[in-house]
Short mmCIF file of C-alpha atoms in Angstrom, two decimals:
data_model
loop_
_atom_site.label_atom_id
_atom_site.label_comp_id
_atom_site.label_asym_id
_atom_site.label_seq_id
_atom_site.Cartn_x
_atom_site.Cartn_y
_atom_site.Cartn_z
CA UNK A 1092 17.46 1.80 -11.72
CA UNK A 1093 16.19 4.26 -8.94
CA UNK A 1094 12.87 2.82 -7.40
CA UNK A 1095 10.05 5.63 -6.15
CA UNK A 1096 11.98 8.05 -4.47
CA UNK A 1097 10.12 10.67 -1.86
CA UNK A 1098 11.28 13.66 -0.34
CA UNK A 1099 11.79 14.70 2.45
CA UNK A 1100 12.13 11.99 4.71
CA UNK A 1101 11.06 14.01 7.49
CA UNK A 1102 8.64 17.13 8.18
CA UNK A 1103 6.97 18.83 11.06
CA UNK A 1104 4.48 21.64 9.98
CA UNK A 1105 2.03 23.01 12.79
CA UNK A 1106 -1.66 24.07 12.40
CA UNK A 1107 -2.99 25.34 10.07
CA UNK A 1108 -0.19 25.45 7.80
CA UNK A 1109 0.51 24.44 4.20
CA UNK A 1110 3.01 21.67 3.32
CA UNK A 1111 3.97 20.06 0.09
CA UNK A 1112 5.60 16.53 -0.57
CA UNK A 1113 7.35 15.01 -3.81
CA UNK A 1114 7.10 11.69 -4.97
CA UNK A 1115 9.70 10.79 -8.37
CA UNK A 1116 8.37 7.77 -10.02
CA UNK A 1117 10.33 4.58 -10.68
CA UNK A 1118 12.01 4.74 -13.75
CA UNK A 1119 9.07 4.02 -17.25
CA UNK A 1120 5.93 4.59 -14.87
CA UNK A 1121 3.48 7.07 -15.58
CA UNK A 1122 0.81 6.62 -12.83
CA UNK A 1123 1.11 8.01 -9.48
CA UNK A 1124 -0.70 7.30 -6.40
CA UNK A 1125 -0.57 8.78 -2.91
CA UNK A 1126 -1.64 6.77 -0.03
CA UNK A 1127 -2.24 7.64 3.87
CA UNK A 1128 -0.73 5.86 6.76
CA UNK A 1129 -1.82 6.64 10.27
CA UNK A 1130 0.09 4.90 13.12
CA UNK A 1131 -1.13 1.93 12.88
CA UNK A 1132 -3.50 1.77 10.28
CA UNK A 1133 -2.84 0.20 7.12
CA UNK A 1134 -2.23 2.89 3.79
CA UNK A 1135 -5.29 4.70 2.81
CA UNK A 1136 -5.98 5.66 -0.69
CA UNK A 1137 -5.85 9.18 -1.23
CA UNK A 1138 -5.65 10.37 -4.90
CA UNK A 1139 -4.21 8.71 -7.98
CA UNK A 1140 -2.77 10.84 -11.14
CA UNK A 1141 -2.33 9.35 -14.48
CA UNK A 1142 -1.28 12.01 -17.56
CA UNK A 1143 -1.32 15.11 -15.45
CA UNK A 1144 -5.08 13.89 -13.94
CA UNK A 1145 -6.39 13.11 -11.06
CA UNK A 1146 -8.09 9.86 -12.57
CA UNK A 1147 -9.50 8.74 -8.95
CA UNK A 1148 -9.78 10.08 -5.36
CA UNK A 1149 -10.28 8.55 -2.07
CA UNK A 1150 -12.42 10.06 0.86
CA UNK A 1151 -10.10 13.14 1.72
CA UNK A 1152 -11.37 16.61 2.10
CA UNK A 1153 -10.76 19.37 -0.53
CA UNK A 1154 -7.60 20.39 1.76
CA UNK A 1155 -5.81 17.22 0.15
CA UNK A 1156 -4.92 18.28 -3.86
CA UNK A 1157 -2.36 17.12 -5.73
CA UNK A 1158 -0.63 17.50 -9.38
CA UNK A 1159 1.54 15.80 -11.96
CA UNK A 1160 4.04 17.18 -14.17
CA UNK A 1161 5.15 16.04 -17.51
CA UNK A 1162 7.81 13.93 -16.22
CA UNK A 1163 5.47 12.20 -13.78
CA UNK A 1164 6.68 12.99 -11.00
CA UNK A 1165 3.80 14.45 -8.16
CA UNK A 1166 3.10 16.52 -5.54
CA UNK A 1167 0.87 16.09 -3.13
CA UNK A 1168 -0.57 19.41 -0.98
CA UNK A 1169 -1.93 19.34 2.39
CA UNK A 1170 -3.40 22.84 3.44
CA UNK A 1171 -4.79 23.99 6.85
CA UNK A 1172 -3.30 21.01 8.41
CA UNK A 1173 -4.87 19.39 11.75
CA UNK A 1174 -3.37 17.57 14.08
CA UNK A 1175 -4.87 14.52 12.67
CA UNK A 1176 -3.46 14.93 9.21
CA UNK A 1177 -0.08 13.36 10.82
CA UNK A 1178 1.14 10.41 9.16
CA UNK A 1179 3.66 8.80 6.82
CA UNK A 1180 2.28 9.47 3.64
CA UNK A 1181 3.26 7.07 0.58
CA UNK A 1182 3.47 7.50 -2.62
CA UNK A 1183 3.41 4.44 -5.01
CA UNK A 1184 3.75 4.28 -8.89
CA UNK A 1185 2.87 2.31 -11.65
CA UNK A 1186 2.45 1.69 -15.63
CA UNK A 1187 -0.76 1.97 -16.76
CA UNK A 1188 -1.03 -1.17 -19.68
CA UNK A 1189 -4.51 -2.00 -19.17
CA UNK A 1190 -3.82 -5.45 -17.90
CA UNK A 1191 -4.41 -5.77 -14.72
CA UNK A 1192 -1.64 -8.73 -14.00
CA UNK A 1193 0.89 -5.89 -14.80
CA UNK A 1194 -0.19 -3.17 -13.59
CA UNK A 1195 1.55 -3.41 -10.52
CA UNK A 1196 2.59 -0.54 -7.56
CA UNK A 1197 5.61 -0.08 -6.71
CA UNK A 1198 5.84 2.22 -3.10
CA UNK A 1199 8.32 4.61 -2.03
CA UNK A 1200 9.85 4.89 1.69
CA UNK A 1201 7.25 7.94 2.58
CA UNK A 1202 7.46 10.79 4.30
CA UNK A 1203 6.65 11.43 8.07
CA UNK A 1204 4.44 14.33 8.53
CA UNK A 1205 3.96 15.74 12.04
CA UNK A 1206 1.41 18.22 12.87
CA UNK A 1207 2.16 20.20 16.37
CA UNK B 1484 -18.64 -1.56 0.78
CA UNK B 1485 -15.06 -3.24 0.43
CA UNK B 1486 -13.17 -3.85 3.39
CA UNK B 1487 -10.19 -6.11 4.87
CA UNK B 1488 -9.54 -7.37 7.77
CA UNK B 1489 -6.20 -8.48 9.88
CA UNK B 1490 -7.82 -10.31 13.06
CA UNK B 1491 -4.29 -10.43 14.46
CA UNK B 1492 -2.92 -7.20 15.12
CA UNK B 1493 0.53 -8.73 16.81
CA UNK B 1494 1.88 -12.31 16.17
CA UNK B 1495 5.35 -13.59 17.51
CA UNK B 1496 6.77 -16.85 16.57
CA UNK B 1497 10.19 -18.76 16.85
CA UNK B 1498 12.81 -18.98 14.05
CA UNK B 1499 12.50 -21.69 12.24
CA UNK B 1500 8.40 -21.94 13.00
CA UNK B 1501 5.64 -21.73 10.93
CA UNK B 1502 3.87 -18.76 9.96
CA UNK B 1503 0.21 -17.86 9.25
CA UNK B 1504 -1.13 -14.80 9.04
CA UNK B 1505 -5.05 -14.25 8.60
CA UNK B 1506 -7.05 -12.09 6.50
CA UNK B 1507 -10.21 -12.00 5.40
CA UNK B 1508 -11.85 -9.25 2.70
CA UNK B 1509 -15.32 -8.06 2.11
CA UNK B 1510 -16.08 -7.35 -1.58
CA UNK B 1511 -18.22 -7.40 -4.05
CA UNK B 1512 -16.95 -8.77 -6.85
CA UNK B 1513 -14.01 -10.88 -7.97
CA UNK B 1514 -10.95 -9.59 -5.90
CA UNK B 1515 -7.63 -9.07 -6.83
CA UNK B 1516 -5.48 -9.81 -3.55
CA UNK B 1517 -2.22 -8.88 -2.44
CA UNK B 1518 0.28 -9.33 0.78
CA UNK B 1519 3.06 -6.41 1.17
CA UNK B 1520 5.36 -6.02 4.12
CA UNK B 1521 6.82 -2.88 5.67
CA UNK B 1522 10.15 -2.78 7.57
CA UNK B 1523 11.15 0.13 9.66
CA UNK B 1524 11.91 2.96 7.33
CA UNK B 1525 10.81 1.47 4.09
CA UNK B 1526 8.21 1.61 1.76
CA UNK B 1527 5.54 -1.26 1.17
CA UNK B 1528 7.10 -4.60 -0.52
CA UNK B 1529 5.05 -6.70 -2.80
CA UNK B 1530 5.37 -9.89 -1.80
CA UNK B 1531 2.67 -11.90 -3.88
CA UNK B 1532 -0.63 -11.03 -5.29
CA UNK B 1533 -3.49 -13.13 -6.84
CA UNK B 1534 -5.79 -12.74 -9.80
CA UNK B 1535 -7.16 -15.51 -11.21
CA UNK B 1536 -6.45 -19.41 -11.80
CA UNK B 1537 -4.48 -21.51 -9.22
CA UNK B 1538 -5.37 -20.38 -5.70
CA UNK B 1539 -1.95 -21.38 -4.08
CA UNK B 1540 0.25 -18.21 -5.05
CA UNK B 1541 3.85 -18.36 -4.45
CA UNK B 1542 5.89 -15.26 -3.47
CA UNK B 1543 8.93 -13.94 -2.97
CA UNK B 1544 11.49 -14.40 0.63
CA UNK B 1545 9.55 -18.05 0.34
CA UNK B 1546 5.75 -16.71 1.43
CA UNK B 1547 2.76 -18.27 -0.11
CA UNK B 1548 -0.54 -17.17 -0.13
CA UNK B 1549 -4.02 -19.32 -0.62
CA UNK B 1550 -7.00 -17.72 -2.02
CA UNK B 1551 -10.29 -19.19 -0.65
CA UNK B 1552 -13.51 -17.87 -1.63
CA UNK B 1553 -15.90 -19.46 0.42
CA UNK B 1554 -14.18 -18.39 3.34
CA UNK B 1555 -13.56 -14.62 1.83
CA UNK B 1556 -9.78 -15.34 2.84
CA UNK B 1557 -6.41 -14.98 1.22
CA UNK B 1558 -4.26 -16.34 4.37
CA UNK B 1559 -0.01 -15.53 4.20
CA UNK B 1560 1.92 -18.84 4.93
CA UNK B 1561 5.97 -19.36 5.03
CA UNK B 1562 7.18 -23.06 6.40
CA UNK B 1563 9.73 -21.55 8.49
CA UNK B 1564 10.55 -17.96 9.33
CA UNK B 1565 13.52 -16.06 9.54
CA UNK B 1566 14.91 -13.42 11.71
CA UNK B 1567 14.93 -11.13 8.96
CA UNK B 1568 10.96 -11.82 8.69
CA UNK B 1569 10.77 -9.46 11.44
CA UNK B 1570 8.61 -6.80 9.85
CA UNK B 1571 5.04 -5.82 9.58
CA UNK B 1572 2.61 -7.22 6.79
CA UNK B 1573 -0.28 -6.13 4.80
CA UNK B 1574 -3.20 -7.08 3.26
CA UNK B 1575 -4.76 -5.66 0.32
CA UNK B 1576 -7.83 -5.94 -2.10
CA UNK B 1577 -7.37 -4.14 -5.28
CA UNK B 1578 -11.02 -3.14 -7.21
CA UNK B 1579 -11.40 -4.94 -10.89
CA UNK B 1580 -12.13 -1.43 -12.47
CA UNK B 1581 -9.26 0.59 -10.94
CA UNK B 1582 -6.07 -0.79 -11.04
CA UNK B 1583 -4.08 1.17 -8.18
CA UNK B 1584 -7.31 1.78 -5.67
CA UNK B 1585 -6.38 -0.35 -3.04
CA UNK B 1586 -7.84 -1.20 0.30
CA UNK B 1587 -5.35 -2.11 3.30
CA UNK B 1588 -6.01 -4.02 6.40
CA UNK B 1589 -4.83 -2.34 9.32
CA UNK B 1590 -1.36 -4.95 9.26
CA UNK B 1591 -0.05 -7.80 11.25
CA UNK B 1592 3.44 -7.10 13.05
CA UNK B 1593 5.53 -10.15 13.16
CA UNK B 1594 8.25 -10.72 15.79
CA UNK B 1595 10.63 -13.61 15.46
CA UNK B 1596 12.05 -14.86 18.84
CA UNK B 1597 15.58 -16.42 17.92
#
């Protein structure tokens, strides 16, 4: 059973351009969120998608949008990127039962994201 | 506002030590807690997490974790660590009303002298 799987592993992107990472949920989950990492800083909470929504967002600018498909995988979009936008960038998934003892995240290895 | 907090930013200990690792959250209402750790290259592992009842929480890799309100702390403790400990660990406080809206602290990096 594949965990959360991201790709790529690796990207460098320089101003001002557009870049666009995939997250694959682990296998029955249907809730994906995408977290933040600065060098080190602990993950901060970007956006969160749950049937095709974005259900909740952290404090990003506009320039961070996302989507779900039907299979729940995600996307996450970064456009006009700064140099501060570099960062591993998580994703993590869940199952959304309502019960808060279960619904638990599961993370994926990231991506690195450098901005020259 | 909700916010956690790793005094410790670096912590080395022997194999074979003890191990605790502080943090302390800010929130307003009844956390749910949770410890991950990071290795090189990998995503964030749950290790334990706390909701309710018995404030001793046992985790996986032999971590514990005790929940203390009065203190607003949720502290990481393993008897005696391994080389493979060697990692970097994470607090979090997860919101009652959003299940996946976590807040980090900024992580406590463990090296284990052998």
């Amino acid at each position: 059973d594949a965990g959360v799987t991201q790709s790529p592993t690796h990207l460098i992107k320089t101003r001002g351009q557009q870049v666009t990472l995939r997250c694959s949920p682990k296998s029955g989950h249907d809730t994906v969120s995408w977290y933040q990492q600065a060098l080190g800083q602990g993950p901060q909470f970007i956006f969160q998608y749950y049937e095709e929504e974005e259900r909740q967002r952290g404090n990003f600018p506009d320039r961070f949008s996302g989507h779900q498909f039907p299979n729940y995988s995600s996307e996450l979009n970064v456009n006009a990127l700064l140099l501060g936008d570099s960062a591993l960038y998580l994703c993590a998934s869940s199952l959304f039962t309502g019960q808060r003892e279960t619904d638990t995240q599961y993370f994926g290895p990231g991506t690195r994201l450098t901005v020259l | 506002a909700q916010s956690v907090t790793q005094p410790d930013i670096h912590i080395t200990v022997s194999e074979g030590a003890s191990l605790e690792l502080r943090c302390n959250y800010s929130y307003g209402a009844t956390p749910y807690l949770f410890w991950y750790v990071q290795s090189p290259g990998q995503g964030l592992q749950l290790l334990l997490k706390y909701f309710s009842g018995d404030t001793l929480v046992q985790g996986i890799k032999g971590f514990e974790a005790e929940f203390k309100r009065s203190q607003s702390s949720f502290n990481l403790r393993k008897p005696s660590v391994h080389w493979s400990d060697a990692a970097e660990y994470f607090c979090a406080v997860g919101p009652m009303n959003n299940f996946n809206k976590f807040y980090f602290g900024s992580g406590t990096k463990l090296n284990v002298k052998p």
